Amino acid sequence: MAKIAKTLDEISVRTIRTVVEEVHSEGGSAASSPRKIAASYAVLKNPWLHEGTAASLTDFAAYAAPILAQEITSRLLEHLGDANDVEAFGKAAVVGLNGEIEHGGAFIHTPFFGNIFREILGGTSIICFSESRAEPSDSLRVPLWHKTEAATRDYYQSLEIQLPDAPHADEIVVMGLASDGPRPHPRIGDRATDPTVTLDIFQGE
Amino acid sequence: MKLRKITTIVDEVLMEGGKGVDPVARTAVVAAIIENPWKDQGFVDDLGPGIDDIAPQLGELLAPRVMEALGTPLEAYGKAAIVGLNGEIEHGSGLIHTLKFGNYFRDAADASTLLPAVEKRGPAGIVFDIPLKHFTDATIRSHHQSFEVRIPDAPHADEILVALAGASQGRPQQRLADLSTEQ
């Protein structure tokens, strides 16, 4: 098997931040149970600076992404419980100004991250995502959806994450998110209950 | 107390200034977003009854959570009150500048010093910095630090955000001469 990093020191991680939002009340009504949604992100050195757009990104992604997925999910589960408590998930990358968004994609859009993240959290869906390139101290809103039934509308949700002092120009933020349930008061139906909606609706009264 | 949400932030610093930090420096913040207990009451002369009601509930809620989130012995701490645009800063100060709030944290952390604080009024999503100082001797310079927080969507105009912050150590890579060397 290929050599992979086993600690965050080996891939020059500067900080890890974990944010958990616990919603007790929304729209003036109590949530049925406090709804938890969590994000955890690592800030690490961009390994591909000055290599140009022809360079392959696979080797370092294969080396570094599995430990990122493992460390991020372990922090999410510290706050949410075990994999059975996780119902929705998402992921994100924010690249510092000296890098390419493609560098962030190398970490989050490959099986070296996604498969480990899914396996630990007990999911099967494609993981929805957000990505950007930004100055430090920007914010990012990241979508989540159901971990096994991605089209379940009640679980479409998102979390805004502030990134103080990150990513520096030569860094990348790699983030995973999970929640323990749907939105606090979901009531916008689902595919099973939707009427047929086509352009023909403009032909009516 | 009408609680809308609780936000927990745990920060781990593994490297600073290009060098490893060992042990990893941890900081935890737990913030409660509650309805302003003096909402729609005009100028209230005596804030005492509201403070007596709400401040202990906030202390009891936040102190154990911030200790659990920190997950290591605490060496520095601080607090914050951010008042939504319809309230007075005095409302936030009332909730945090009382032993009925702070003693929950001091007892949980085995601490003895006053908690440094930030109080301000602002719109939802305002950035604030929580000052932290050493938990038994506020003159220990290595532990003077602050922690940036922004909680999207809070506080609303009729809300107050109250937070506690704890750190496992002083500044990562702290290396300033002690106060005593300048006296």
Coordinates of C-alpha atoms in Angstrom, one line a residue:
Chain A
M1 CA 0.0 0.0 0.0
A2 CA 1.1 3.6 -0.6
K3 CA 2.6 5.5 2.2
I4 CA 0.2 7.8 4.0
A5 CA 0.7 10.4 6.7
K6 CA -0.4 9.2 10.1
T7 CA -0.1 12.5 12.1
L8 CA -1.0 16.1 11.3
D9 CA 2.6 17.1 12.0
E10 CA 3.7 15.3 8.9
I11 CA 1.5 17.5 6.7
S12 CA 2.2 20.9 8.3
V13 CA -1.2 21.5 9.9
R14 CA -1.1 24.9 11.7
T15 CA -4.5 24.9 13.4
I16 CA -7.7 22.9 13.7
R17 CA -10.9 24.6 14.6
T18 CA -14.2 22.9 15.5
V19 CA -17.5 24.8 15.6
V20 CA -20.7 23.3 16.9
E21 CA -24.1 25.0 16.7
E22 CA -26.9 23.7 18.9
V23 CA -30.2 25.1 17.9
H24 CA -32.8 25.2 20.7
S25 CA -35.4 27.4 19.1
E26 CA -36.1 28.7 15.6
G27 CA -38.8 31.0 14.3
G28 CA -39.9 31.5 17.9
S29 CA -40.7 27.8 18.5
A30 CA -38.6 25.2 20.2
A31 CA -36.8 22.6 18.1
S32 CA -38.2 19.1 18.7
S33 CA -34.8 18.3 20.2
P34 CA -31.7 20.6 20.2
R35 CA -30.4 20.3 16.7
K36 CA -26.6 20.0 16.4
I37 CA -24.6 20.9 13.4
A38 CA -20.8 20.9 13.4
A39 CA -17.9 21.8 11.3
S40 CA -14.2 21.0 11.8
Y41 CA -11.4 22.3 9.6
A42 CA -7.7 22.0 9.4
V43 CA -5.4 24.7 8.1
L44 CA -2.3 23.4 6.4
K45 CA 0.5 24.5 4.1
N46 CA -0.4 24.3 0.4
P47 CA 2.1 21.7 -0.9
W48 CA 1.7 22.6 -4.6
L49 CA 2.8 26.3 -4.7
H50 CA 5.0 27.2 -7.6
E51 CA 4.5 23.9 -9.4
G52 CA 2.4 25.2 -12.2
T53 CA -0.8 23.9 -13.7
A54 CA 0.7 20.8 -15.3
A55 CA 1.8 19.2 -12.1
S56 CA -0.1 16.2 -10.8
L57 CA -1.8 16.7 -7.5
T58 CA -2.6 13.0 -6.8
D59 CA 0.5 11.9 -4.8
F60 CA 0.2 14.4 -2.0
A61 CA -3.6 14.2 -1.9
A62 CA -3.3 10.4 -1.5
Y63 CA -0.7 10.9 1.3
A64 CA -2.4 13.7 3.3
A65 CA -6.2 13.5 2.7
P66 CA -6.9 10.3 4.7
I67 CA -5.5 11.6 8.0
L68 CA -7.3 14.9 7.4
A69 CA -10.6 13.0 7.0
Q70 CA -9.9 10.9 10.1
E71 CA -8.9 13.8 12.3
I72 CA -11.8 16.0 11.1
T73 CA -14.4 13.2 11.6
S74 CA -13.1 12.3 15.0
R75 CA -13.7 15.9 16.1
L76 CA -17.2 16.0 14.6
L77 CA -18.0 12.8 16.5
E78 CA -16.7 14.2 19.8
H79 CA -19.6 16.6 19.7
L80 CA -22.3 14.6 17.8
G81 CA -21.9 11.2 19.3
D82 CA -21.2 8.2 17.1
A83 CA -21.8 7.6 13.4
N84 CA -25.4 6.5 14.1
D85 CA -26.1 10.0 15.4
V86 CA -24.9 11.6 12.2
E87 CA -27.6 12.0 9.6
A88 CA -26.3 14.7 7.2
F89 CA -22.8 15.7 6.0
G90 CA -20.9 18.2 3.8
K91 CA -17.4 19.3 3.1
A92 CA -15.4 22.4 1.9
A93 CA -12.0 23.7 0.9
V94 CA -10.8 27.3 1.0
V95 CA -7.5 28.0 -0.8
G96 CA -5.2 30.9 0.1
L97 CA -4.6 33.6 -2.5
N98 CA -1.3 32.0 -3.8
G99 CA -3.0 28.7 -4.7
E100 CA -5.5 27.3 -7.2
I101 CA -9.0 26.2 -6.2
E102 CA -7.9 23.0 -7.9
H103 CA -5.6 22.5 -5.0
G104 CA -8.5 22.5 -2.6
G105 CA -10.4 20.1 -4.9
A106 CA -7.5 17.7 -4.7
F107 CA -8.0 17.3 -1.0
I108 CA -11.8 17.1 -0.8
H109 CA -13.0 15.7 -4.2
T110 CA -10.9 12.5 -4.2
P111 CA -11.6 9.2 -2.5
F112 CA -8.6 9.8 -0.3
F113 CA -10.8 12.2 1.7
G114 CA -14.3 11.4 0.6
N115 CA -14.3 7.6 1.1
I116 CA -12.6 7.8 4.5
F117 CA -15.1 10.6 5.6
R118 CA -18.1 8.5 4.3
E119 CA -16.9 5.3 5.9
I120 CA -16.3 6.8 9.3
L121 CA -19.7 8.5 9.3
G122 CA -21.6 5.6 7.9
G123 CA -22.7 7.3 4.7
T124 CA -23.2 6.3 1.1
S125 CA -24.2 9.6 -0.6
I126 CA -22.0 11.8 -2.6
I127 CA -20.9 14.6 -0.2
C128 CA -22.1 18.0 -1.1
F129 CA -19.5 20.8 -0.9
S130 CA -18.4 24.4 -1.1
E131 CA -15.1 25.7 -2.3
S132 CA -13.5 29.1 -2.7
R133 CA -10.2 31.1 -2.7
A134 CA -10.1 33.8 -0.1
E135 CA -8.1 36.1 2.2
P136 CA -7.8 35.1 5.8
S137 CA -10.8 36.0 8.1
D138 CA -13.5 35.5 5.4
S139 CA -16.5 33.3 6.0
L140 CA -18.0 30.4 4.0
R141 CA -21.4 28.9 3.9
V142 CA -21.3 25.1 3.4
P143 CA -24.3 22.9 2.4
L144 CA -25.1 19.5 4.0
W145 CA -27.5 16.8 2.9
H146 CA -28.5 13.4 4.0
K147 CA -25.7 10.9 4.2
T148 CA -27.5 8.0 2.6
E149 CA -30.6 9.6 0.9
A150 CA -29.2 12.8 -0.6
A151 CA -32.5 13.9 -2.2
T152 CA -34.3 14.0 1.2
R153 CA -35.4 17.6 1.2
D154 CA -35.8 18.0 5.0
Y155 CA -32.1 17.6 5.3
Y156 CA -31.0 20.3 2.9
Q157 CA -29.3 22.7 5.3
S158 CA -26.1 24.8 5.5
L159 CA -23.8 26.3 8.1
E160 CA -21.8 29.6 7.9
I161 CA -18.3 29.2 9.2
Q162 CA -16.0 32.1 10.0
L163 CA -12.3 31.6 9.3
P164 CA -10.3 34.0 11.6
D165 CA -6.7 34.3 10.4
A166 CA -7.0 31.5 7.8
P167 CA -6.1 30.6 5.2
H168 CA -2.9 32.5 4.8
A169 CA -1.8 33.0 1.1
D170 CA 0.2 29.7 1.1
E171 CA -2.3 27.7 3.1
I172 CA -5.5 25.6 2.4
V173 CA -8.5 25.1 4.7
V174 CA -9.9 21.6 4.5
M175 CA -13.3 21.2 6.2
G176 CA -15.9 18.5 7.0
L177 CA -19.4 19.0 8.4
A178 CA -22.1 16.8 10.0
S179 CA -25.4 17.3 11.6
D180 CA -27.6 15.1 13.7
G181 CA -30.9 15.8 12.0
P182 CA -33.0 17.8 9.5
R183 CA -33.8 21.5 9.7
P184 CA -35.5 22.5 12.9
H185 CA -39.0 22.9 11.4
P186 CA -39.0 21.3 7.9
R187 CA -42.3 21.9 6.1
I188 CA -41.6 22.4 2.4
G189 CA -42.6 18.9 1.2
D190 CA -40.6 16.4 -0.7
R191 CA -40.4 14.8 -4.1
A192 CA -43.1 12.3 -3.1
T193 CA -45.6 15.1 -2.2
D194 CA -44.7 17.6 -4.9
P195 CA -47.2 18.4 -7.6
T196 CA -46.0 18.1 -11.2
V197 CA -44.4 21.4 -12.1
T198 CA -43.5 22.2 -15.7
L199 CA -43.5 25.3 -18.0
D200 CA -47.2 24.4 -18.7
I201 CA -48.1 26.1 -15.4
F202 CA -47.8 29.5 -17.3
Q203 CA -50.6 28.4 -19.6
G204 CA -53.2 28.5 -16.8
E205 CA -55.4 31.3 -15.5
Chain B
M1 CA -34.4 32.3 30.0
K2 CA -35.3 32.1 26.3
L3 CA -32.4 30.3 24.6
R4 CA -32.2 30.3 20.8
K5 CA -28.9 28.5 20.2
I6 CA -25.5 27.6 21.8
T7 CA -22.4 27.8 19.7
T8 CA -19.2 26.0 20.8
I9 CA -15.8 26.7 19.2
V10 CA -12.6 24.7 19.9
D11 CA -9.3 25.9 18.5
E12 CA -6.2 23.8 18.5
V13 CA -2.9 25.5 17.5
L14 CA -0.3 23.0 16.4
M15 CA 2.2 25.5 14.8
E16 CA 2.9 29.2 15.2
G17 CA 5.7 31.3 13.7
G18 CA 6.7 28.2 11.7
K19 CA 7.5 26.1 14.7
G20 CA 5.6 23.3 16.4
V21 CA 3.6 24.1 19.6
D22 CA 4.0 21.3 22.1
P23 CA 1.7 20.6 23.8
V24 CA -1.0 21.8 21.4
A25 CA -2.5 25.1 22.6
R26 CA -6.3 24.7 23.0
T27 CA -8.9 27.5 23.4
A28 CA -12.6 26.9 23.8
V29 CA -15.5 29.3 23.7
V30 CA -19.1 28.6 24.4
A31 CA -21.7 31.2 23.6
A32 CA -25.4 31.3 24.5
I33 CA -27.8 33.4 22.4
I34 CA -30.8 34.4 24.5
E35 CA -33.6 36.8 24.3
N36 CA -32.9 40.1 26.0
P37 CA -34.7 39.8 29.3
W38 CA -35.5 43.6 29.3
K39 CA -36.9 43.5 25.7
D40 CA -39.7 46.0 25.1
Q41 CA -39.6 47.4 28.6
G42 CA -38.1 50.8 27.8
F43 CA -35.4 52.2 30.2
V44 CA -35.4 49.9 33.2
D45 CA -33.9 51.6 36.3
D46 CA -33.4 48.5 38.4
L47 CA -31.7 45.6 36.5
G48 CA -31.3 43.6 39.7
P49 CA -34.3 41.3 39.4
G50 CA -33.5 40.3 35.8
I51 CA -29.8 39.8 36.7
D52 CA -30.7 37.6 39.7
D53 CA -33.0 35.5 37.4
I54 CA -30.8 35.1 34.3
A55 CA -27.1 35.4 35.3
P56 CA -27.0 32.2 37.4
Q57 CA -28.8 30.3 34.6
L58 CA -26.2 31.4 32.1
G59 CA -23.3 30.6 34.5
E60 CA -24.7 27.2 35.2
L61 CA -25.2 26.5 31.5
L62 CA -21.9 27.8 30.1
A63 CA -19.3 26.9 32.8
P64 CA -19.4 23.1 32.5
R65 CA -19.7 23.3 28.7
V66 CA -16.6 25.4 28.3
M67 CA -14.6 23.1 30.6
E68 CA -15.8 20.1 28.7
A69 CA -15.0 21.6 25.3
L70 CA -11.5 22.6 26.5
G71 CA -10.9 19.1 27.6
T72 CA -7.6 20.0 29.5
P73 CA -6.8 21.9 32.7
L74 CA -7.6 25.6 32.2
E75 CA -4.9 28.3 32.7
A76 CA -6.5 31.4 31.2
Y77 CA -10.1 32.6 30.9
G78 CA -12.4 35.5 29.8
K79 CA -16.0 36.4 29.0
A80 CA -18.1 38.4 26.6
A81 CA -21.5 40.0 26.3
I82 CA -22.7 41.2 22.9
V83 CA -26.0 43.1 23.0
G84 CA -28.3 43.3 20.0
L85 CA -29.2 46.6 18.5
N86 CA -32.4 47.2 20.5
G87 CA -30.7 46.7 23.9
E88 CA -28.2 48.6 26.1
I89 CA -24.7 47.5 26.7
E90 CA -25.6 47.8 30.3
H91 CA -28.0 44.8 29.8
G92 CA -25.1 42.6 28.8
S93 CA -22.8 44.0 31.4
G94 CA -25.5 43.3 34.0
L95 CA -25.5 39.6 33.0
I96 CA -21.8 39.0 33.1
H97 CA -20.4 41.5 35.7
T98 CA -21.9 39.7 38.7
L99 CA -20.5 37.0 40.9
K100 CA -23.8 35.2 40.2
F101 CA -22.5 34.5 36.7
G102 CA -18.7 34.4 37.1
N103 CA -18.5 32.2 40.1
Y104 CA -19.8 29.2 38.2
F105 CA -16.8 29.5 35.9
R106 CA -14.3 30.2 38.7
D107 CA -15.5 27.2 40.7
A108 CA -15.5 24.9 37.7
A109 CA -12.0 26.0 36.8
D110 CA -10.6 26.3 40.3
A111 CA -9.8 29.9 39.5
S112 CA -9.6 33.0 41.6
T113 CA -9.0 36.1 39.5
L114 CA -11.5 38.5 37.9
L115 CA -12.6 37.5 34.4
P116 CA -11.5 40.0 31.8
A117 CA -14.4 40.9 29.5
V118 CA -15.5 42.4 26.2
E119 CA -18.9 44.2 26.1
K120 CA -20.3 45.7 23.0
R121 CA -23.5 46.3 21.0
G122 CA -23.7 45.3 17.4
P123 CA -25.6 43.7 14.5
A124 CA -25.9 39.9 14.0
G125 CA -22.5 38.5 12.9
I126 CA -20.4 41.2 14.5
V127 CA -16.8 40.3 15.2
F128 CA -15.6 40.5 18.8
D129 CA -12.4 39.6 20.6
I130 CA -12.5 38.0 24.0
P131 CA -9.6 38.9 26.3
L132 CA -8.2 36.1 28.4
K133 CA -5.8 36.3 31.4
H134 CA -4.3 33.9 33.8
F135 CA -6.8 32.2 36.1
T136 CA -5.1 32.8 39.4
D137 CA -2.7 35.7 38.8
A138 CA -3.9 38.3 36.2
T139 CA -0.4 39.9 36.1
I140 CA 1.2 36.8 34.5
R141 CA 2.2 38.2 31.1
S142 CA 2.6 34.9 29.2
H143 CA -1.2 34.3 29.5
H144 CA -2.4 37.7 28.2
Q145 CA -4.1 36.8 24.9
S146 CA -7.4 37.2 23.0
F147 CA -9.6 35.1 20.9
E148 CA -11.6 36.3 17.8
V149 CA -15.2 35.2 17.5
R150 CA -17.9 35.8 15.0
I151 CA -21.2 34.0 15.3
P152 CA -23.2 34.4 12.1
D153 CA -26.9 35.3 12.6
A154 CA -26.4 36.4 16.3
P155 CA -27.3 38.5 18.2
H156 CA -30.6 39.6 16.7
A157 CA -31.8 43.1 17.8
D158 CA -33.7 41.8 20.8
E159 CA -31.0 39.2 21.8
I160 CA -27.9 39.1 23.9
L161 CA -24.9 36.8 23.2
V162 CA -23.1 35.7 26.4
A163 CA -19.9 33.7 26.1
L164 CA -17.2 32.2 28.2
A165 CA -13.7 31.4 26.9
G166 CA -11.0 29.2 28.4
A167 CA -7.4 28.4 27.3
S168 CA -5.1 25.5 28.2
Q169 CA -2.0 27.7 28.3
G170 CA -0.6 31.1 27.5
R171 CA 0.2 32.3 24.1
P172 CA 1.7 29.7 21.7
Q173 CA 5.5 30.5 21.6
Q174 CA 5.1 33.1 24.4
R175 CA 8.6 34.5 25.2
L176 CA 8.2 37.9 26.6
A177 CA 10.1 38.9 29.8
D178 CA 8.0 38.7 32.9
L179 CA 6.5 41.8 34.4
S180 CA 8.7 41.5 37.4
T181 CA 11.8 42.0 35.3
E182 CA 10.7 45.6 34.5
Q183 CA 10.1 46.7 38.1

